[in-house]
Coordinates of C-alpha atoms in Angstrom, one line a residue:
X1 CA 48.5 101.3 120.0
X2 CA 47.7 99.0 116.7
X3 CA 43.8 98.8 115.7
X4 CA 41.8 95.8 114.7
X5 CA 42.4 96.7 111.1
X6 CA 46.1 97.5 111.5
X7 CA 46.9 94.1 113.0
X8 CA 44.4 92.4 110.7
X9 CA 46.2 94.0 107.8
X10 CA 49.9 93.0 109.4
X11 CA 48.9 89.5 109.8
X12 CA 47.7 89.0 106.5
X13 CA 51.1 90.1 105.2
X14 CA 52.8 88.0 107.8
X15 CA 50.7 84.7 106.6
X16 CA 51.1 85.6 103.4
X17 CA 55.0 86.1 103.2
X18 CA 55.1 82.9 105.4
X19 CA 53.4 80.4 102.6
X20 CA 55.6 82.1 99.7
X21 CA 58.8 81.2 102.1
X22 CA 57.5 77.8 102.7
X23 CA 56.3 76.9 99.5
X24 CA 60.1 78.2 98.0
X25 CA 61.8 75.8 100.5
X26 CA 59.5 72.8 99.5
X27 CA 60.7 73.3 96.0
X28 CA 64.1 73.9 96.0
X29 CA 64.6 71.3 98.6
X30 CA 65.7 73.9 101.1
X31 CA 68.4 75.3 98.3
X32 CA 69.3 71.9 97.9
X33 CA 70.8 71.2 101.5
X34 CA 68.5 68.0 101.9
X35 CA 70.9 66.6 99.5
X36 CA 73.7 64.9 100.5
X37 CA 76.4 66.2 98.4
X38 CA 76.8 69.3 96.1
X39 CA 77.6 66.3 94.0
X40 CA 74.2 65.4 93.6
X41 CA 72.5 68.6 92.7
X42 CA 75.3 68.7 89.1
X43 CA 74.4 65.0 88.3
X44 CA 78.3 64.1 89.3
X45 CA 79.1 60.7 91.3
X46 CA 82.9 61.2 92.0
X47 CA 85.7 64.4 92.1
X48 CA 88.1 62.4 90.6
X49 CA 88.4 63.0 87.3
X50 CA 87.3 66.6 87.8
X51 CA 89.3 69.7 87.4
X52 CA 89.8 72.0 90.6
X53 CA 88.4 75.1 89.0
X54 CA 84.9 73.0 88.5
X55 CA 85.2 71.9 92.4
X56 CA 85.4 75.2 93.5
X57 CA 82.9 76.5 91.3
X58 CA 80.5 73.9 93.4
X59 CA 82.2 74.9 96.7
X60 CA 80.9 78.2 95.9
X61 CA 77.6 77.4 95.1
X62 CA 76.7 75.0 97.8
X63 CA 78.3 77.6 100.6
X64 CA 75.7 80.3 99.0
X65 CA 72.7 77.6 98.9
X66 CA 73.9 77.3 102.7
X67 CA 73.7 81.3 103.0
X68 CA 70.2 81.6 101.6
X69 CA 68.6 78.6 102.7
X70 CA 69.9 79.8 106.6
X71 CA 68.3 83.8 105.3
X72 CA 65.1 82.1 104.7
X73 CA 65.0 80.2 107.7
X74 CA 65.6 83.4 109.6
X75 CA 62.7 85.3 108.2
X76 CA 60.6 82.0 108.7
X77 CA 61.3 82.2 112.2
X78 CA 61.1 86.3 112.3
X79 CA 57.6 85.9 111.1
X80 CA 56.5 83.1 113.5
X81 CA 57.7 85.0 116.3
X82 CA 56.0 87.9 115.0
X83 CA 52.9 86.0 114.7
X84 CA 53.0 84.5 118.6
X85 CA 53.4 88.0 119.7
X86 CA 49.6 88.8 118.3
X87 CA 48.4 85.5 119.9
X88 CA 49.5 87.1 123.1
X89 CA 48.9 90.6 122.8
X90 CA 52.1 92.0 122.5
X91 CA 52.6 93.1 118.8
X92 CA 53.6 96.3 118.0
X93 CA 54.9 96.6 121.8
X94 CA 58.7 96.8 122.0
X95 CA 60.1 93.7 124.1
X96 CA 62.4 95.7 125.8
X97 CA 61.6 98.8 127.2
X98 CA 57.9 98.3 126.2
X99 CA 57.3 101.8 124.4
X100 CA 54.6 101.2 121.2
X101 CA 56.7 100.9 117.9
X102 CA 55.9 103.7 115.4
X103 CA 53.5 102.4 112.8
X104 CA 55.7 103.6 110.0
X105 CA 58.4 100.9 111.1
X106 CA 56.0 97.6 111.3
X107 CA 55.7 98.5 107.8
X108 CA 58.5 98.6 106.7
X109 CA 59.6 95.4 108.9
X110 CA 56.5 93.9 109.9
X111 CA 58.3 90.4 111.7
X112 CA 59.8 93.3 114.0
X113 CA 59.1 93.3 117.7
X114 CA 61.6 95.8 118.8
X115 CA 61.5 99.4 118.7
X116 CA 64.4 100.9 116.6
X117 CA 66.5 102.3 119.6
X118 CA 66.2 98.6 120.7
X119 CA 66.7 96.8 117.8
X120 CA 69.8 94.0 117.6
X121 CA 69.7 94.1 114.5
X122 CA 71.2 98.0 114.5
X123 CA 75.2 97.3 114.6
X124 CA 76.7 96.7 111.1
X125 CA 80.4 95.2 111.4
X126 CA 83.3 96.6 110.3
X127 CA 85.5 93.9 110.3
X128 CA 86.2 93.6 106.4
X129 CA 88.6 90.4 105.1
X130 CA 92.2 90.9 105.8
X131 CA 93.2 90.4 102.1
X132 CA 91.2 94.2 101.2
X133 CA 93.8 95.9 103.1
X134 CA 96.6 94.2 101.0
X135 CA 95.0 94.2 97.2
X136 CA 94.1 97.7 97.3
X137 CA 94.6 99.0 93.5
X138 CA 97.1 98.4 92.2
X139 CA 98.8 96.3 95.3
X140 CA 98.1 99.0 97.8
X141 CA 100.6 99.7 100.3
X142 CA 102.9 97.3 99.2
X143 CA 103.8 98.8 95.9
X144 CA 106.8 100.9 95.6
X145 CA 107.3 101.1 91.8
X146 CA 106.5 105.2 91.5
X147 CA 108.4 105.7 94.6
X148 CA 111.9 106.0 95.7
X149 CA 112.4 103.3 97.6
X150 CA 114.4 100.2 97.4
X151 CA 112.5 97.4 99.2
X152 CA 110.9 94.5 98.9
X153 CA 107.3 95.1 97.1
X154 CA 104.2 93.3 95.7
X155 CA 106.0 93.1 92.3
X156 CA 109.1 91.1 94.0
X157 CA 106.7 88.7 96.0
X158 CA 105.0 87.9 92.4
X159 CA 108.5 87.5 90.4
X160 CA 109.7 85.3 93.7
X161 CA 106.3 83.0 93.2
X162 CA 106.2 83.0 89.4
X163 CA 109.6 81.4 88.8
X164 CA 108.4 77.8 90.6
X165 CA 105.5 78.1 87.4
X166 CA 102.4 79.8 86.2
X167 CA 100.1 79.1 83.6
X168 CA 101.9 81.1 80.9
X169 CA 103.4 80.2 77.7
X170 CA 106.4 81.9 75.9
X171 CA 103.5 83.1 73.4
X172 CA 101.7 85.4 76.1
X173 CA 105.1 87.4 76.7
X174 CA 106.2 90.0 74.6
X175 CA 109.8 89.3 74.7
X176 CA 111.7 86.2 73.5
X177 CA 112.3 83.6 76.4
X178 CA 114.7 80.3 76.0
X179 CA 113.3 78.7 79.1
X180 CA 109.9 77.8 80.7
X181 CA 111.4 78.8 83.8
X182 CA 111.3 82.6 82.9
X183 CA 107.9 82.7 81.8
X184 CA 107.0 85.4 83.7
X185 CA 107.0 89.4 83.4
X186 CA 110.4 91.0 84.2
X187 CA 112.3 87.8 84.3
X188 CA 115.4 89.1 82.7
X189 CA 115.3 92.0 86.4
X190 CA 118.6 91.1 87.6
X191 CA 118.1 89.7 91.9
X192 CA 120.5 91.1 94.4
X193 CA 122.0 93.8 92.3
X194 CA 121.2 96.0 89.6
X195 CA 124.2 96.6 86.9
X196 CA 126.1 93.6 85.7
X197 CA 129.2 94.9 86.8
X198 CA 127.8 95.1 90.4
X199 CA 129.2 91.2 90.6
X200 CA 132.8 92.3 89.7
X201 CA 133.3 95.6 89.7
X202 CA 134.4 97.3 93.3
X203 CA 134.1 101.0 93.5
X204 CA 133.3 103.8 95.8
X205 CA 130.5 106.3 95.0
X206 CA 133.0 108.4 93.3
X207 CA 134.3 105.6 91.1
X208 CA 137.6 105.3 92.8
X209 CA 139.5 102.8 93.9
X210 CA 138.3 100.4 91.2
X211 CA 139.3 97.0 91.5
X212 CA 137.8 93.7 88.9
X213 CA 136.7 90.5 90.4
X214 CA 137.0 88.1 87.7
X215 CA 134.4 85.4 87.5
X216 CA 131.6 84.4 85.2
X217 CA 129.6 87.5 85.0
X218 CA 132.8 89.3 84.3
X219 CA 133.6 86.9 81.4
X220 CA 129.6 86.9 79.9
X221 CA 129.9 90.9 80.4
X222 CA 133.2 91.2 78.1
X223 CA 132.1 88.9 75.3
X224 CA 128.8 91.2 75.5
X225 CA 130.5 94.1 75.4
X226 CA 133.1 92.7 72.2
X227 CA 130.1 91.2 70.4
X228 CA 128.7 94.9 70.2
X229 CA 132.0 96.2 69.8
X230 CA 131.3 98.7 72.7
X231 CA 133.4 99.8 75.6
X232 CA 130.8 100.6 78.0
X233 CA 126.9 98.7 78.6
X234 CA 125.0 102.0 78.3
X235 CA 127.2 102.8 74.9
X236 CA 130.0 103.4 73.2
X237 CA 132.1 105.9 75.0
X238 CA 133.2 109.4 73.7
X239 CA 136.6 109.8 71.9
X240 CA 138.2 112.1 74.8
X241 CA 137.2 109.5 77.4
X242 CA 137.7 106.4 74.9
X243 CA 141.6 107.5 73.6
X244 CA 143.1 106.3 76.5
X245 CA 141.5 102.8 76.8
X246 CA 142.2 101.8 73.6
X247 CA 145.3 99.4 72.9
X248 CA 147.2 101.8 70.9
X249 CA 147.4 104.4 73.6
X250 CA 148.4 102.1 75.8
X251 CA 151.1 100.6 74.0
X252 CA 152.0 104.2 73.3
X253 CA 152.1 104.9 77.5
X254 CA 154.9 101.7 77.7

């Protein structure tokens, strides 16, 4: 049970917290939410000719005016409530299973009328936004990179979206590009196979049975190979394995 000079002491907080609240909503004009549009608390009469980074930026700020303005109207009403109860007696009494509430907890949270076992304020959430499960550093449990794995991954989703744009320039790549349209890291990553040859070149994991498809990539892959005057794309090859490619040899053979 609360004495005279515990409850006198609890209300004056109570009155006191309530004037600063109501005083702070007077002057911001409730965060600005008496206002008609976020446009009118930045001075701007049309979105027009404004860039979407700026109208997002006052997205932002008028949905956390929203969030504050509806916190202090919460502890507004807290305290009223609060202040009822000592009209009628009840203070310091929990309003559900009527036990006193421990004098160490009214001050800490004096607009309280519920015991802590009681409390509804007690459950914390746990449901977090669905996108902290997927960016997990660096891409979480989508990246594959340091594994051995051949799927698809973060890093293909990105290379799949960068090639309709992004906001890079050749000039933030290290590498030389020709086009705009491979402006983005890793462009050059071949899609579907991973060796030239893979397009025209049929083999078995052995290297048996090999039989040439010609076609474009076969044609690009030759001049490549000629312009470096190489026989093979990871080098040249060695002189026991190169002998019998060459054209004398083979003339030799017929």
């Amino acid at each position: 049970m609360l004495t005279k000079q515990q409850l006198s002491t609890f209300r004056s907080r109570l009155l006191e917290e309530k004037k600063e609240i109501e005083e702070r909503l007077m002057a911001n004009d409730h965060f600005g939410k008496e206002r008609s549009h976020a446009h009118d608390a930045v001075g701007e009469l049309s979105s027009i000719d404004n860039h979407p980074g700026d109208e997002g930026t006052e997205l932002y700020e008028r949905e956390k005016d929203i969030a504050l303005n509806e916190h202090a109207e919460k502890e507004l009403k807290d305290i009223e409530h609060a202040l009822q109860a000592m009209e009628n007696g009840t203070y310091g009494i929990c309003e559900v299973c009527g036990q006193d509430i421990p004098s160490e907890r009214l001050e800490a949270l004096p607009t309280t009328t519920f015991c802590k076992e009681h409390s509804p304020d007690q459950i914390v959430s746990h449901q977090r936004p669905l996108e902290e499960g997927v960016l997990m550093p660096p891409f979480g449990k989508f990246d594959f990179d340091d594994r051995d794995a051949e799927v698809y991954d973060a890093e293909d989703t990105w290379q799949d979206v960068a090639r309709f744009g992004t906001s890079e320039t050749p000039s933030d790549l290290g590498n030389n590009v020709d086009h705009y349209n491979d402006v983005y890291v890793e462009s050059e990553e071949n899609i579907g196979y991973v060796e030239d040859l893979e397009n025209f070149a049929a083999v078995d994991i052995y290297g048996k049975e090999v039989t040439i498809y010609p076609n474009m990539q076969h044609e690009q892959f030759e001049k490549a190979l000629d312009e470096e005057g190489i026989m093979s794309n990871i080098g040249d090859l060695p002189a026991y394995e190169k002998d019998p490619y060459t054209e004398e040899k083979a003339k030799r053979r017929h």
